[in-house]
PDB file of C-alpha atoms and ligand atoms in Angstrom:
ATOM      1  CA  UNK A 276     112.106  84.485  86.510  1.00  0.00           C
ATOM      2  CA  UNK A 277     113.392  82.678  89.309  1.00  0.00           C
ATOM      3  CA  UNK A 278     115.626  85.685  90.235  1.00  0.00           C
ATOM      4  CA  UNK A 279     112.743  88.059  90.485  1.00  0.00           C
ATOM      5  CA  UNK A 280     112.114  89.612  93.750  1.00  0.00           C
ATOM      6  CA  UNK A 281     108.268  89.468  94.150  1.00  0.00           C
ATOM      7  CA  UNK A 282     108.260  85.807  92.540  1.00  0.00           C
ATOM      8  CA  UNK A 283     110.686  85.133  95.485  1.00  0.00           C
ATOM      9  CA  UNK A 284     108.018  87.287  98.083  1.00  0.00           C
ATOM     10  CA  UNK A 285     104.730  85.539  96.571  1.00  0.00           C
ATOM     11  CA  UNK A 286     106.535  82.261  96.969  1.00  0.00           C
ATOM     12  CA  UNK A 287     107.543  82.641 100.650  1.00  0.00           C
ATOM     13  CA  UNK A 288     111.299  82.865 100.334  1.00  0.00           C
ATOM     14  CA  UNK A 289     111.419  85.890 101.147  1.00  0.00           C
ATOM     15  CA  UNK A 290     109.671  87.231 103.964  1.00  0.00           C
ATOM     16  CA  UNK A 291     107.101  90.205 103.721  1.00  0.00           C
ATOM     17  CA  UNK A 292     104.704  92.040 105.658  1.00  0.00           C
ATOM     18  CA  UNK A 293     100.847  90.912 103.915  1.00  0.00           C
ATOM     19  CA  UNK A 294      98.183  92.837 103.485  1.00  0.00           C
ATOM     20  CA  UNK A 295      95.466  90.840 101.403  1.00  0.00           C
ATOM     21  CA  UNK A 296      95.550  88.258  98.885  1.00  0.00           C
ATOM     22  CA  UNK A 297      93.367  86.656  96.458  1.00  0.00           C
ATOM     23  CA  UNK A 298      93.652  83.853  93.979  1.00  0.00           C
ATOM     24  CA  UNK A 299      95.637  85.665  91.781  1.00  0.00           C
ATOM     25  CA  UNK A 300      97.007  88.639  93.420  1.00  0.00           C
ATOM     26  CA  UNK A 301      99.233  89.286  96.845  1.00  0.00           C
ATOM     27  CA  UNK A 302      99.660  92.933  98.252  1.00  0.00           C
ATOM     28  CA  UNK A 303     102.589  93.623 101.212  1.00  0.00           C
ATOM     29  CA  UNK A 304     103.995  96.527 103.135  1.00  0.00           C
ATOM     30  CA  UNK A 305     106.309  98.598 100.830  1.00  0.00           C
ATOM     31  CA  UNK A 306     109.894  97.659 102.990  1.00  0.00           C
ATOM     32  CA  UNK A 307     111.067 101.696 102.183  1.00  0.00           C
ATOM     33  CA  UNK A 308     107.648 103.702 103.062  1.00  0.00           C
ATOM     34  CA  UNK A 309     107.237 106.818 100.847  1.00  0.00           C
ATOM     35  CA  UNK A 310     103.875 107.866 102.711  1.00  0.00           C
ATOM     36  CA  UNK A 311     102.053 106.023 105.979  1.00  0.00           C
ATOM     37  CA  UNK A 312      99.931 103.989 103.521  1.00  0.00           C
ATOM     38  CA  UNK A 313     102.493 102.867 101.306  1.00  0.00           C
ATOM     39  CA  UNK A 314     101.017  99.123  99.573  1.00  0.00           C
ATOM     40  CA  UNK A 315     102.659  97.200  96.752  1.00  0.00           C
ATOM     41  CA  UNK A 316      99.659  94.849  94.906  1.00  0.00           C
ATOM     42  CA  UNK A 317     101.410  92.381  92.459  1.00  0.00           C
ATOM     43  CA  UNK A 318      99.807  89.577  90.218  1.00  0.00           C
ATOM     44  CA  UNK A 319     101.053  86.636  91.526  1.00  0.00           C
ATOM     45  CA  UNK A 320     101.950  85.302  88.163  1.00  0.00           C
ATOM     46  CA  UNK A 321     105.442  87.191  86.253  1.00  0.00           C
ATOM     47  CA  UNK A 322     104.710  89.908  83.858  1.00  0.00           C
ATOM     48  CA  UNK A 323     107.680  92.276  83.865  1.00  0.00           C
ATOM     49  CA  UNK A 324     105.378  95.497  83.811  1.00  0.00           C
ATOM     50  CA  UNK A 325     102.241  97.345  82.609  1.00  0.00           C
ATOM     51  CA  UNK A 326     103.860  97.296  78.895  1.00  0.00           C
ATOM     52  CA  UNK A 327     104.032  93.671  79.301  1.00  0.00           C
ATOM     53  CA  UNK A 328     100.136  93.400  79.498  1.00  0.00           C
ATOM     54  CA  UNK A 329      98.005  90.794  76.956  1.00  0.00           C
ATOM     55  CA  UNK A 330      94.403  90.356  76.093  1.00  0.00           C
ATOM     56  CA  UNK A 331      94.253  87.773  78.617  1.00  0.00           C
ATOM     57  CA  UNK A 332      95.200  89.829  81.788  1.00  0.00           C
ATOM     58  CA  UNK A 333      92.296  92.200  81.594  1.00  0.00           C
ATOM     59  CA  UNK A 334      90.300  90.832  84.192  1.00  0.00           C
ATOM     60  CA  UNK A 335      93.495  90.749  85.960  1.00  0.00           C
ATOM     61  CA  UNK A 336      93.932  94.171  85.658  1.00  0.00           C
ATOM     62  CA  UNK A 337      90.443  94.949  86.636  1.00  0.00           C
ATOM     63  CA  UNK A 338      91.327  92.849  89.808  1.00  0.00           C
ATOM     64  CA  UNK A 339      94.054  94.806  90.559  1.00  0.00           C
ATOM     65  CA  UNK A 340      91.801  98.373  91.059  1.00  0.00           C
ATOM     66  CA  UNK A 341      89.447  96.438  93.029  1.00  0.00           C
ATOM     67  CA  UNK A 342      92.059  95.156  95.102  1.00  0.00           C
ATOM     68  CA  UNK A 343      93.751  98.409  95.815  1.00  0.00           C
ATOM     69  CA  UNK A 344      90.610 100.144  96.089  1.00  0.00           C
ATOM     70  CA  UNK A 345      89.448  97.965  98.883  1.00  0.00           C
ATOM     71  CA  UNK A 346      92.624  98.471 100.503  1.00  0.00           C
ATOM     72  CA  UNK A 347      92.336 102.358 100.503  1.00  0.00           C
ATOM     73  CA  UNK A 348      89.104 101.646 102.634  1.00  0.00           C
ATOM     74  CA  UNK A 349      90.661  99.348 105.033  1.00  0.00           C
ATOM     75  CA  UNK A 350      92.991 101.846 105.513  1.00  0.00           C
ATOM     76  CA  UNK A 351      90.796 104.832 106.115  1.00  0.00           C
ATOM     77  CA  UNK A 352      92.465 106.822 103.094  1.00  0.00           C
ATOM     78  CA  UNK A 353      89.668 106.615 100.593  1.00  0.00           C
ATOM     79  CA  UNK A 354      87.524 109.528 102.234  1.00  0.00           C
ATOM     80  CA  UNK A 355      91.033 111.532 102.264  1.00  0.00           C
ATOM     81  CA  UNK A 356      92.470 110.273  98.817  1.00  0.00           C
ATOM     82  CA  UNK A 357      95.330 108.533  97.829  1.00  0.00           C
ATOM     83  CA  UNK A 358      97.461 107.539  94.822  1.00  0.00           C
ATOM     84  CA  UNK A 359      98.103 104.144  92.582  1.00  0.00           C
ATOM     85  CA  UNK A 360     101.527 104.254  90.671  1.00  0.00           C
ATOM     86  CA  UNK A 361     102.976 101.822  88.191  1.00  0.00           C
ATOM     87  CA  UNK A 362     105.892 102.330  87.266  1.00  0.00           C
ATOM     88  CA  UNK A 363     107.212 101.697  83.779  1.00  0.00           C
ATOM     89  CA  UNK A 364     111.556 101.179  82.903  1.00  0.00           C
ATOM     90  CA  UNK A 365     114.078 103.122  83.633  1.00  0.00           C
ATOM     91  CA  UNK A 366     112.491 106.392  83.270  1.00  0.00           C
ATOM     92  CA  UNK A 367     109.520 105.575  85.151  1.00  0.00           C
ATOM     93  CA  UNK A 368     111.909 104.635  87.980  1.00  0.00           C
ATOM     94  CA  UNK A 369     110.457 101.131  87.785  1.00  0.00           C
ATOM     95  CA  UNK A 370     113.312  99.281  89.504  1.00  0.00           C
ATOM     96  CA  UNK A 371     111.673  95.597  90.120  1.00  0.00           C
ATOM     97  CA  UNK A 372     110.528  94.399  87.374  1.00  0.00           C
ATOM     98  CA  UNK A 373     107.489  92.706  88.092  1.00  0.00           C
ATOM     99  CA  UNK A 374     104.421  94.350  87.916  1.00  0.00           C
ATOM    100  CA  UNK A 375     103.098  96.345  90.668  1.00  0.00           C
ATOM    101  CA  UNK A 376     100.321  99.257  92.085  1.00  0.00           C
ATOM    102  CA  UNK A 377     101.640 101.802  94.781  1.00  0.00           C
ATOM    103  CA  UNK A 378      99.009 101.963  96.603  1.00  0.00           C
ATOM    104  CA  UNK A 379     100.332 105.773  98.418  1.00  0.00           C
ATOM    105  CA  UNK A 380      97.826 107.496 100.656  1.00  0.00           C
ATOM    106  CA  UNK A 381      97.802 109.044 104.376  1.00  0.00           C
ATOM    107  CA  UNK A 382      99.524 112.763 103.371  1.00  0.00           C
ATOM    108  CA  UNK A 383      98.946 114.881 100.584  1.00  0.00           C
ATOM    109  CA  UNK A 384     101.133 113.542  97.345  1.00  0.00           C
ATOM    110  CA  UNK A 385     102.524 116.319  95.141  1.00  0.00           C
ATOM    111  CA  UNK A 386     102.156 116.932  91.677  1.00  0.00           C
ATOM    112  CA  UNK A 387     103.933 116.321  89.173  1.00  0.00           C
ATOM    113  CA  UNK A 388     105.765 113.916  90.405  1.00  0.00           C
ATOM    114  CA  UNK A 389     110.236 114.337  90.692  1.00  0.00           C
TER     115      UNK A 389
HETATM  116  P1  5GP B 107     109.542 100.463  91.619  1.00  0.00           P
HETATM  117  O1  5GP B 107     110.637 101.477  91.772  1.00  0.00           O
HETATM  118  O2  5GP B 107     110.007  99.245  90.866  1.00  0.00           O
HETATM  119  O3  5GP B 107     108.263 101.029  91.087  1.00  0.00           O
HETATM  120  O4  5GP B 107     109.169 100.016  93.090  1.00  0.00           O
HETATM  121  C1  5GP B 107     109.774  98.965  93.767  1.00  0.00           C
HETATM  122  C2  5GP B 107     109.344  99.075  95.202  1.00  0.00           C
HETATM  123  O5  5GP B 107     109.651  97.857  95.852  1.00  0.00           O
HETATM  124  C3  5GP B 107     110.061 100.184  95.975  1.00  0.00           C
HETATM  125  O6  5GP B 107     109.105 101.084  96.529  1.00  0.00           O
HETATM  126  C4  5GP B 107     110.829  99.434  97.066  1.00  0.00           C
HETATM  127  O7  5GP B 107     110.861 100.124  98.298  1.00  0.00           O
HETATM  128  C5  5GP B 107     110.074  98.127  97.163  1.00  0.00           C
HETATM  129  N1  5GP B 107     110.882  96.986  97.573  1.00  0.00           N
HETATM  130  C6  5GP B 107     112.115  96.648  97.097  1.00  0.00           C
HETATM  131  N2  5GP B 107     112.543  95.518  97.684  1.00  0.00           N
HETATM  132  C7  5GP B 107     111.561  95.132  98.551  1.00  0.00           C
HETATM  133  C8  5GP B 107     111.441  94.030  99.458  1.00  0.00           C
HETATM  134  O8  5GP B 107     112.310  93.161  99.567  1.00  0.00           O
HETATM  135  N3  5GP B 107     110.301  93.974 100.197  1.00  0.00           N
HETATM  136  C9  5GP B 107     109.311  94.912 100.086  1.00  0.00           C
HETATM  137  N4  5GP B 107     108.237  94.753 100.869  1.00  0.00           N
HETATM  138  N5  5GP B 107     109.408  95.962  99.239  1.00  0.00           N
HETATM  139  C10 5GP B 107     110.514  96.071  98.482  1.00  0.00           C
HETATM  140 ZN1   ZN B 108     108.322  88.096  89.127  1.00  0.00          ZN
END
């Protein structure tokens, strides 16, 4: 766990650029932008992805919506529309494993995705 990425960005040691936080969540700037809203909302605490949910993490989850949903309006994209991904192994593309939302908005997205 200590060599996981966003445990390394919630704790500070490595730099990011914030958007909000809460008690149990952190959101930051996406460093490789795939559209001009591009937000990554993580739980602060380790769970490796969505499959890695429990019983106890559903208000967590519920959290996490909220979160990116008030992010979408800070943003100005929730009129427009946007996107929230979550990737899941290796053929989700999930390539940090920790869990996290896209939060993609400011273009149109295609569908289905590559
Ligand atoms: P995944 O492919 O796991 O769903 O998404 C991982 C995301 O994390 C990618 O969009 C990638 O650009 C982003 N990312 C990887 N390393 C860093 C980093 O050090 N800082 C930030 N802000 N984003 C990162
Ligand atoms: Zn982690």
């Amino acid at each position: 766990m200590n060599e996981c990425l966003f445990c390394k960005i919630v704790a500070g040691q490595i730099p990011s650029d914030k958007v909000e936080e809460t008690g149990a969540l952190y959101a930051f700037n996406d460093i490789d932008p795939k559209a001009p809203v591009h937000v990554l909302i993580i739980p602060k605490k380790h769970i490796e992805s969505a499959l890695g949910l429990r019983q106890e993490d559903r208000a967590l989850m519920g959290e996490m919506f909220l979160l990116a949903n008030k992010i979408a309006k800070q943003k100005g994209i929730d009129k427009s529309g946007f996107r929230i991904v979550t990737n899941i192994g290796a053929d989700g593309g999930q390539a940090v494993f920790h869990l996290h939302f896209h939060l993609l908005g400011g273009r149109s997205l295609g569908w289905p995705p590559g």
